[in-house]
JSON list of C-alpha atoms in Angstrom, two decimals:
[
{"chain": "A", "resi": 16, "resn": "MET", "atom": "CA", "xyz": [-4.83, 59.15, -30.28]},
{"chain": "A", "resi": 17, "resn": "GLY", "atom": "CA", "xyz": [-6.65, 56.63, -32.11]},
{"chain": "A", "resi": 18, "resn": "PRO", "atom": "CA", "xyz": [-10.16, 55.24, -32.47]},
{"chain": "A", "resi": 19, "resn": "SER", "atom": "CA", "xyz": [-12.31, 54.20, -29.86]},
{"chain": "A", "resi": 20, "resn": "GLY", "atom": "CA", "xyz": [-11.19, 50.89, -28.26]},
{"chain": "A", "resi": 21, "resn": "VAL", "atom": "CA", "xyz": [-7.45, 51.10, -28.92]},
{"chain": "A", "resi": 22, "resn": "GLY", "atom": "CA", "xyz": [-6.60, 51.68, -25.36]},
{"chain": "A", "resi": 23, "resn": "LYS", "atom": "CA", "xyz": [-6.06, 55.24, -25.04]},
{"chain": "A", "resi": 24, "resn": "THR", "atom": "CA", "xyz": [-7.17, 55.50, -21.59]},
{"chain": "A", "resi": 25, "resn": "THR", "atom": "CA", "xyz": [-5.33, 52.62, -20.48]},
{"chain": "A", "resi": 26, "resn": "ILE", "atom": "CA", "xyz": [-2.13, 53.52, -21.92]},
{"chain": "A", "resi": 27, "resn": "ALA", "atom": "CA", "xyz": [-2.32, 57.26, -21.17]},
{"chain": "A", "resi": 28, "resn": "LYS", "atom": "CA", "xyz": [-2.88, 56.67, -17.51]},
{"chain": "A", "resi": 29, "resn": "MET", "atom": "CA", "xyz": [0.06, 54.25, -17.36]},
{"chain": "A", "resi": 30, "resn": "LEU", "atom": "CA", "xyz": [2.21, 57.05, -19.00]},
{"chain": "A", "resi": 31, "resn": "ALA", "atom": "CA", "xyz": [1.13, 59.61, -16.76]},
{"chain": "A", "resi": 32, "resn": "THR", "atom": "CA", "xyz": [1.75, 57.60, -13.72]},
{"chain": "A", "resi": 33, "resn": "ARG", "atom": "CA", "xyz": [5.42, 56.73, -15.07]},
{"chain": "A", "resi": 34, "resn": "LEU", "atom": "CA", "xyz": [6.03, 60.20, -15.72]},
{"chain": "A", "resi": 35, "resn": "GLY", "atom": "CA", "xyz": [4.54, 61.70, -12.94]},
{"chain": "A", "resi": 36, "resn": "TRP", "atom": "CA", "xyz": [2.38, 63.82, -14.88]},
{"chain": "A", "resi": 37, "resn": "ASP", "atom": "CA", "xyz": [-1.17, 64.87, -14.76]},
{"chain": "A", "resi": 38, "resn": "PHE", "atom": "CA", "xyz": [-3.79, 62.81, -16.63]},
{"chain": "A", "resi": 39, "resn": "ALA", "atom": "CA", "xyz": [-6.89, 63.92, -18.77]},
{"chain": "A", "resi": 40, "resn": "GLU", "atom": "CA", "xyz": [-9.45, 62.15, -20.45]},
{"chain": "A", "resi": 41, "resn": "ALA", "atom": "CA", "xyz": [-10.83, 63.89, -23.54]},
{"chain": "A", "resi": 42, "resn": "ASP", "atom": "CA", "xyz": [-14.15, 62.33, -23.34]},
{"chain": "A", "resi": 43, "resn": "GLU", "atom": "CA", "xyz": [-14.90, 64.34, -20.33]},
{"chain": "A", "resi": 44, "resn": "PHE", "atom": "CA", "xyz": [-14.48, 67.40, -22.33]},
{"chain": "A", "resi": 45, "resn": "HIS", "atom": "CA", "xyz": [-17.26, 66.56, -24.73]},
{"chain": "A", "resi": 46, "resn": "PRO", "atom": "CA", "xyz": [-20.53, 68.66, -24.62]},
{"chain": "A", "resi": 47, "resn": "GLN", "atom": "CA", "xyz": [-23.52, 66.70, -23.64]},
{"chain": "A", "resi": 48, "resn": "ALA", "atom": "CA", "xyz": [-24.72, 67.03, -27.25]},
{"chain": "A", "resi": 49, "resn": "ASN", "atom": "CA", "xyz": [-21.80, 65.21, -28.62]},
{"chain": "A", "resi": 50, "resn": "ILE", "atom": "CA", "xyz": [-22.25, 62.28, -26.00]},
{"chain": "A", "resi": 51, "resn": "ASP", "atom": "CA", "xyz": [-25.89, 62.14, -26.80]},
{"chain": "A", "resi": 52, "resn": "LYS", "atom": "CA", "xyz": [-25.27, 62.02, -30.54]},
{"chain": "A", "resi": 53, "resn": "MET", "atom": "CA", "xyz": [-22.63, 59.10, -30.28]},
{"chain": "A", "resi": 54, "resn": "SER", "atom": "CA", "xyz": [-24.94, 57.30, -27.74]},
{"chain": "A", "resi": 55, "resn": "LYS", "atom": "CA", "xyz": [-27.59, 57.13, -30.29]},
{"chain": "A", "resi": 56, "resn": "GLY", "atom": "CA", "xyz": [-24.88, 55.66, -32.69]},
{"chain": "A", "resi": 57, "resn": "ILE", "atom": "CA", "xyz": [-24.52, 59.19, -34.97]},
{"chain": "A", "resi": 58, "resn": "PRO", "atom": "CA", "xyz": [-21.11, 59.74, -35.99]},
{"chain": "A", "resi": 59, "resn": "LEU", "atom": "CA", "xyz": [-19.69, 63.05, -34.95]},
{"chain": "A", "resi": 60, "resn": "GLU", "atom": "CA", "xyz": [-19.19, 65.62, -37.79]},
{"chain": "A", "resi": 61, "resn": "ASP", "atom": "CA", "xyz": [-16.09, 68.24, -37.98]},
{"chain": "A", "resi": 62, "resn": "ASP", "atom": "CA", "xyz": [-18.62, 70.99, -36.65]},
{"chain": "A", "resi": 63, "resn": "ASP", "atom": "CA", "xyz": [-19.12, 68.75, -33.48]},
{"chain": "A", "resi": 64, "resn": "ARG", "atom": "CA", "xyz": [-15.52, 68.27, -32.89]},
{"chain": "A", "resi": 65, "resn": "TRP", "atom": "CA", "xyz": [-14.16, 71.86, -33.20]},
{"chain": "A", "resi": 66, "resn": "PRO", "atom": "CA", "xyz": [-15.64, 73.34, -29.97]},
{"chain": "A", "resi": 67, "resn": "TRP", "atom": "CA", "xyz": [-14.48, 70.03, -28.12]},
{"chain": "A", "resi": 68, "resn": "LEU", "atom": "CA", "xyz": [-10.98, 70.37, -29.59]},
{"chain": "A", "resi": 69, "resn": "ARG", "atom": "CA", "xyz": [-10.71, 74.00, -28.72]},
{"chain": "A", "resi": 70, "resn": "LEU", "atom": "CA", "xyz": [-11.69, 73.09, -25.10]},
{"chain": "A", "resi": 71, "resn": "LEU", "atom": "CA", "xyz": [-9.03, 70.46, -25.02]},
{"chain": "A", "resi": 72, "resn": "ARG", "atom": "CA", "xyz": [-6.53, 72.67, -26.49]},
{"chain": "A", "resi": 73, "resn": "ASP", "atom": "CA", "xyz": [-7.14, 75.55, -24.00]},
{"chain": "A", "resi": 74, "resn": "TRP", "atom": "CA", "xyz": [-6.86, 72.96, -21.18]},
{"chain": "A", "resi": 75, "resn": "ILE", "atom": "CA", "xyz": [-3.72, 71.96, -22.30]},
{"chain": "A", "resi": 76, "resn": "SER", "atom": "CA", "xyz": [-2.40, 75.58, -22.59]},
{"chain": "A", "resi": 77, "resn": "GLY", "atom": "CA", "xyz": [-3.47, 76.20, -19.22]},
{"chain": "A", "resi": 78, "resn": "GLU", "atom": "CA", "xyz": [-1.73, 73.25, -17.67]},
{"chain": "A", "resi": 79, "resn": "GLN", "atom": "CA", "xyz": [1.47, 74.49, -19.73]},
{"chain": "A", "resi": 80, "resn": "GLY", "atom": "CA", "xyz": [0.83, 77.94, -18.36]},
{"chain": "A", "resi": 81, "resn": "LYS", "atom": "CA", "xyz": [0.90, 76.50, -14.98]},
{"chain": "A", "resi": 82, "resn": "GLY", "atom": "CA", "xyz": [4.34, 74.74, -15.56]},
{"chain": "A", "resi": 83, "resn": "ARG", "atom": "CA", "xyz": [2.55, 71.27, -15.50]},
{"chain": "A", "resi": 84, "resn": "ASP", "atom": "CA", "xyz": [3.16, 68.41, -18.10]},
{"chain": "A", "resi": 85, "resn": "ALA", "atom": "CA", "xyz": [-0.11, 66.22, -18.68]},
{"chain": "A", "resi": 86, "resn": "VAL", "atom": "CA", "xyz": [-0.85, 62.93, -20.68]},
{"chain": "A", "resi": 87, "resn": "VAL", "atom": "CA", "xyz": [-4.24, 63.60, -22.63]},
{"chain": "A", "resi": 88, "resn": "THR", "atom": "CA", "xyz": [-6.34, 61.00, -24.27]},
{"chain": "A", "resi": 89, "resn": "CYS", "atom": "CA", "xyz": [-7.79, 62.18, -27.49]},
{"chain": "A", "resi": 90, "resn": "SER", "atom": "CA", "xyz": [-8.99, 60.42, -30.67]},
{"chain": "A", "resi": 91, "resn": "ALA", "atom": "CA", "xyz": [-7.37, 63.22, -32.76]},
{"chain": "A", "resi": 92, "resn": "LEU", "atom": "CA", "xyz": [-8.44, 61.12, -35.84]},
{"chain": "A", "resi": 93, "resn": "LYS", "atom": "CA", "xyz": [-7.61, 63.95, -38.48]},
{"chain": "A", "resi": 94, "resn": "ARG", "atom": "CA", "xyz": [-4.60, 65.90, -39.07]},
{"chain": "A", "resi": 95, "resn": "SER", "atom": "CA", "xyz": [-6.63, 69.20, -38.83]},
{"chain": "A", "resi": 96, "resn": "TYR", "atom": "CA", "xyz": [-7.85, 68.00, -35.46]},
{"chain": "A", "resi": 97, "resn": "ARG", "atom": "CA", "xyz": [-4.09, 67.46, -34.19]},
{"chain": "A", "resi": 98, "resn": "ASP", "atom": "CA", "xyz": [-3.38, 70.81, -35.65]},
{"chain": "A", "resi": 99, "resn": "VAL", "atom": "CA", "xyz": [-5.93, 72.39, -33.27]},
{"chain": "A", "resi": 100, "resn": "LEU", "atom": "CA", "xyz": [-4.28, 70.83, -30.30]},
{"chain": "A", "resi": 101, "resn": "ARG", "atom": "CA", "xyz": [-0.90, 71.56, -31.40]},
{"chain": "A", "resi": 102, "resn": "GLU", "atom": "CA", "xyz": [-1.92, 75.31, -31.07]},
{"chain": "A", "resi": 103, "resn": "ALA", "atom": "CA", "xyz": [-1.42, 74.80, -27.35]},
{"chain": "A", "resi": 104, "resn": "GLY", "atom": "CA", "xyz": [2.26, 74.75, -27.94]},
{"chain": "A", "resi": 105, "resn": "SER", "atom": "CA", "xyz": [5.20, 72.97, -29.45]},
{"chain": "A", "resi": 106, "resn": "SER", "atom": "CA", "xyz": [5.43, 70.50, -26.33]},
{"chain": "A", "resi": 107, "resn": "VAL", "atom": "CA", "xyz": [2.37, 68.58, -27.69]},
{"chain": "A", "resi": 108, "resn": "ARG", "atom": "CA", "xyz": [3.42, 65.15, -28.90]},
{"chain": "A", "resi": 109, "resn": "PHE", "atom": "CA", "xyz": [1.15, 62.42, -30.19]},
{"chain": "A", "resi": 110, "resn": "LEU", "atom": "CA", "xyz": [1.09, 58.65, -29.71]},
{"chain": "A", "resi": 111, "resn": "GLU", "atom": "CA", "xyz": [-1.09, 56.92, -32.10]},
{"chain": "A", "resi": 112, "resn": "LEU", "atom": "CA", "xyz": [-1.92, 53.51, -30.85]},
{"chain": "A", "resi": 113, "resn": "THR", "atom": "CA", "xyz": [-2.63, 51.29, -34.08]},
{"chain": "A", "resi": 114, "resn": "ALA", "atom": "CA", "xyz": [-4.43, 48.14, -34.47]},
{"chain": "A", "resi": 115, "resn": "ASP", "atom": "CA", "xyz": [-6.22, 45.85, -36.86]},
{"chain": "A", "resi": 116, "resn": "PRO", "atom": "CA", "xyz": [-10.07, 46.92, -36.97]},
{"chain": "A", "resi": 117, "resn": "ALA", "atom": "CA", "xyz": [-11.26, 43.43, -36.30]},
{"chain": "A", "resi": 118, "resn": "LEU", "atom": "CA", "xyz": [-9.22, 43.39, -32.79]},
{"chain": "A", "resi": 119, "resn": "ILE", "atom": "CA", "xyz": [-10.83, 46.62, -31.88]},
{"chain": "A", "resi": 120, "resn": "GLU", "atom": "CA", "xyz": [-14.33, 45.47, -32.85]},
{"chain": "A", "resi": 121, "resn": "ASP", "atom": "CA", "xyz": [-13.81, 42.52, -30.58]},
{"chain": "A", "resi": 122, "resn": "ARG", "atom": "CA", "xyz": [-12.56, 44.70, -27.85]},
{"chain": "A", "resi": 123, "resn": "LEU", "atom": "CA", "xyz": [-15.64, 47.12, -28.13]},
{"chain": "A", "resi": 124, "resn": "SER", "atom": "CA", "xyz": [-18.00, 44.37, -28.09]},
{"chain": "A", "resi": 125, "resn": "ARG", "atom": "CA", "xyz": [-16.82, 43.34, -24.56]},
{"chain": "A", "resi": 126, "resn": "ARG", "atom": "CA", "xyz": [-16.47, 46.89, -23.22]},
{"chain": "A", "resi": 127, "resn": "THR", "atom": "CA", "xyz": [-19.39, 48.13, -20.96]},
{"chain": "A", "resi": 128, "resn": "GLY", "atom": "CA", "xyz": [-20.14, 51.63, -19.42]},
{"chain": "A", "resi": 129, "resn": "HIS", "atom": "CA", "xyz": [-19.14, 53.76, -22.33]},
{"chain": "A", "resi": 130, "resn": "TYR", "atom": "CA", "xyz": [-21.21, 55.94, -24.71]},
{"chain": "A", "resi": 131, "resn": "MET", "atom": "CA", "xyz": [-19.36, 55.08, -27.70]},
{"chain": "A", "resi": 132, "resn": "PRO", "atom": "CA", "xyz": [-21.13, 52.32, -29.36]},
{"chain": "A", "resi": 133, "resn": "PRO", "atom": "CA", "xyz": [-19.14, 49.59, -31.43]},
{"chain": "A", "resi": 134, "resn": "SER", "atom": "CA", "xyz": [-21.31, 50.65, -34.57]},
{"chain": "A", "resi": 135, "resn": "LEU", "atom": "CA", "xyz": [-19.27, 53.71, -34.92]},
{"chain": "A", "resi": 136, "resn": "LEU", "atom": "CA", "xyz": [-15.97, 52.05, -35.21]},
{"chain": "A", "resi": 137, "resn": "THR", "atom": "CA", "xyz": [-16.09, 51.87, -38.97]},
{"chain": "A", "resi": 138, "resn": "SER", "atom": "CA", "xyz": [-16.66, 55.57, -39.29]},
{"chain": "A", "resi": 139, "resn": "GLN", "atom": "CA", "xyz": [-13.67, 56.05, -36.94]},
{"chain": "A", "resi": 140, "resn": "PHE", "atom": "CA", "xyz": [-11.36, 54.13, -39.18]},
{"chain": "A", "resi": 141, "resn": "GLN", "atom": "CA", "xyz": [-12.60, 55.78, -42.41]},
{"chain": "A", "resi": 142, "resn": "THR", "atom": "CA", "xyz": [-12.07, 59.17, -40.63]},
{"chain": "A", "resi": 143, "resn": "LEU", "atom": "CA", "xyz": [-8.64, 58.31, -39.37]},
{"chain": "A", "resi": 144, "resn": "GLU", "atom": "CA", "xyz": [-5.68, 59.99, -40.83]},
{"chain": "A", "resi": 145, "resn": "PRO", "atom": "CA", "xyz": [-2.42, 58.13, -39.60]},
{"chain": "A", "resi": 146, "resn": "LEU", "atom": "CA", "xyz": [0.17, 60.28, -37.83]},
{"chain": "A", "resi": 147, "resn": "GLY", "atom": "CA", "xyz": [2.50, 61.93, -40.65]},
{"chain": "A", "resi": 148, "resn": "GLY", "atom": "CA", "xyz": [6.02, 61.54, -40.57]},
{"chain": "A", "resi": 149, "resn": "ASP", "atom": "CA", "xyz": [6.41, 65.28, -40.06]},
{"chain": "A", "resi": 150, "resn": "GLU", "atom": "CA", "xyz": [4.19, 65.40, -37.25]},
{"chain": "A", "resi": 151, "resn": "ASN", "atom": "CA", "xyz": [5.71, 65.27, -33.47]},
{"chain": "A", "resi": 152, "resn": "GLY", "atom": "CA", "xyz": [4.89, 61.76, -32.28]},
{"chain": "A", "resi": 153, "resn": "THR", "atom": "CA", "xyz": [5.14, 58.10, -33.01]},
{"chain": "A", "resi": 154, "resn": "ARG", "atom": "CA", "xyz": [2.90, 55.11, -33.77]},
{"chain": "A", "resi": 155, "resn": "VAL", "atom": "CA", "xyz": [2.73, 52.03, -31.51]},
{"chain": "A", "resi": 156, "resn": "SER", "atom": "CA", "xyz": [0.85, 48.76, -32.26]},
{"chain": "A", "resi": 157, "resn": "VAL", "atom": "CA", "xyz": [-1.50, 47.82, -29.52]},
{"chain": "A", "resi": 158, "resn": "GLU", "atom": "CA", "xyz": [-0.79, 43.95, -30.28]},
{"chain": "A", "resi": 159, "resn": "LEU", "atom": "CA", "xyz": [1.78, 44.69, -27.81]},
{"chain": "A", "resi": 160, "resn": "THR", "atom": "CA", "xyz": [1.24, 44.17, -23.88]},
{"chain": "A", "resi": 161, "resn": "PRO", "atom": "CA", "xyz": [0.26, 47.60, -22.28]},
{"chain": "A", "resi": 162, "resn": "ASP", "atom": "CA", "xyz": [3.76, 47.54, -20.41]},
{"chain": "A", "resi": 163, "resn": "GLU", "atom": "CA", "xyz": [5.34, 47.08, -23.93]},
{"chain": "A", "resi": 164, "resn": "ILE", "atom": "CA", "xyz": [3.33, 49.89, -25.46]},
{"chain": "A", "resi": 165, "resn": "VAL", "atom": "CA", "xyz": [4.38, 52.32, -22.92]},
{"chain": "A", "resi": 166, "resn": "GLU", "atom": "CA", "xyz": [8.13, 51.44, -22.98]},
{"chain": "A", "resi": 167, "resn": "ALA", "atom": "CA", "xyz": [7.87, 51.74, -26.78]},
{"chain": "A", "resi": 168, "resn": "ALA", "atom": "CA", "xyz": [6.06, 55.07, -26.44]},
{"chain": "A", "resi": 169, "resn": "LEU", "atom": "CA", "xyz": [8.52, 56.44, -23.95]},
{"chain": "A", "resi": 170, "resn": "ARG", "atom": "CA", "xyz": [11.72, 55.57, -26.13]},
{"chain": "A", "resi": 171, "resn": "ALA", "atom": "CA", "xyz": [10.16, 56.77, -29.35]},
{"chain": "A", "resi": 172, "resn": "LEU", "atom": "CA", "xyz": [8.94, 60.12, -27.73]},
{"chain": "A", "resi": 173, "resn": "GLY", "atom": "CA", "xyz": [12.28, 60.61, -25.98]},
{"chain": "A", "resi": 174, "resn": "LEU", "atom": "CA", "xyz": [10.56, 60.57, -22.53]},
{"chain": "A", "resi": 175, "resn": "ALA", "atom": "CA", "xyz": [12.41, 57.44, -21.33]},
{"chain": "A", "resi": 176, "resn": "ASP", "atom": "CA", "xyz": [14.81, 59.46, -19.26]},
{"chain": "A", "resi": 177, "resn": "ARG", "atom": "CA", "xyz": [11.89, 61.83, -17.77]},
{"chain": "A", "resi": 178, "resn": "ALA", "atom": "CA", "xyz": [10.13, 58.41, -16.81]},
{"chain": "A", "resi": 179, "resn": "ALA", "atom": "CA", "xyz": [13.26, 57.30, -14.91]},
{"chain": "A", "resi": 180, "resn": "GLU", "atom": "CA", "xyz": [13.53, 60.58, -13.14]},
{"chain": "A", "resi": 181, "resn": "ALA", "atom": "CA", "xyz": [9.90, 60.69, -12.02]},
{"chain": "A", "resi": 182, "resn": "PRO", "atom": "CA", "xyz": [9.36, 60.38, -8.31]},
{"chain": "A", "resi": 183, "resn": "ALA", "atom": "CA", "xyz": [9.14, 56.79, -7.05]},
{"chain": "A", "resi": 184, "resn": "ALA", "atom": "CA", "xyz": [5.67, 57.72, -5.45]},
{"chain": "A", "resi": 185, "resn": "ALA", "atom": "CA", "xyz": [4.32, 58.39, -8.81]},
{"chain": "A", "resi": 186, "resn": "GLN", "atom": "CA", "xyz": [5.29, 55.32, -10.45]},
{"chain": "A", "resi": 187, "resn": "ASN", "atom": "CA", "xyz": [3.41, 53.11, -7.83]}
]
């Protein structure tokens, strides 16, 4: 979780590979109306996000119902958004990727092929409610290397042993 540009997709794919779990990109669950709005530089409002979050929650529940674990990217900027995702079950854990806004602004200025313009970054940081100490998850700075972020996340989330047990083919 975290604002656009913190590296959610990169880290989530690495975690999914290390754990041998499925991967899902929450951006792919957005309805076209949300994508159009963001593409025009208009921040999403809560009413735009609720259907998207419920769809994502239902996908997570479906995966759990099939006995599959997954790593999912999602901004999950507010606790209330995370509350919707937690409705999928007690195994939902969060990894908040933290960064100085200037670092993320620099990253976004160089990113191509994404509908989220850098102009919306300020609104994302204004909306962000950091992961609370009573929420199941951890926070890791993106000032580390991607490998260091993944290692820190696996340890903090209690998944290091699961990653070590993952099939070797999944880790390649």
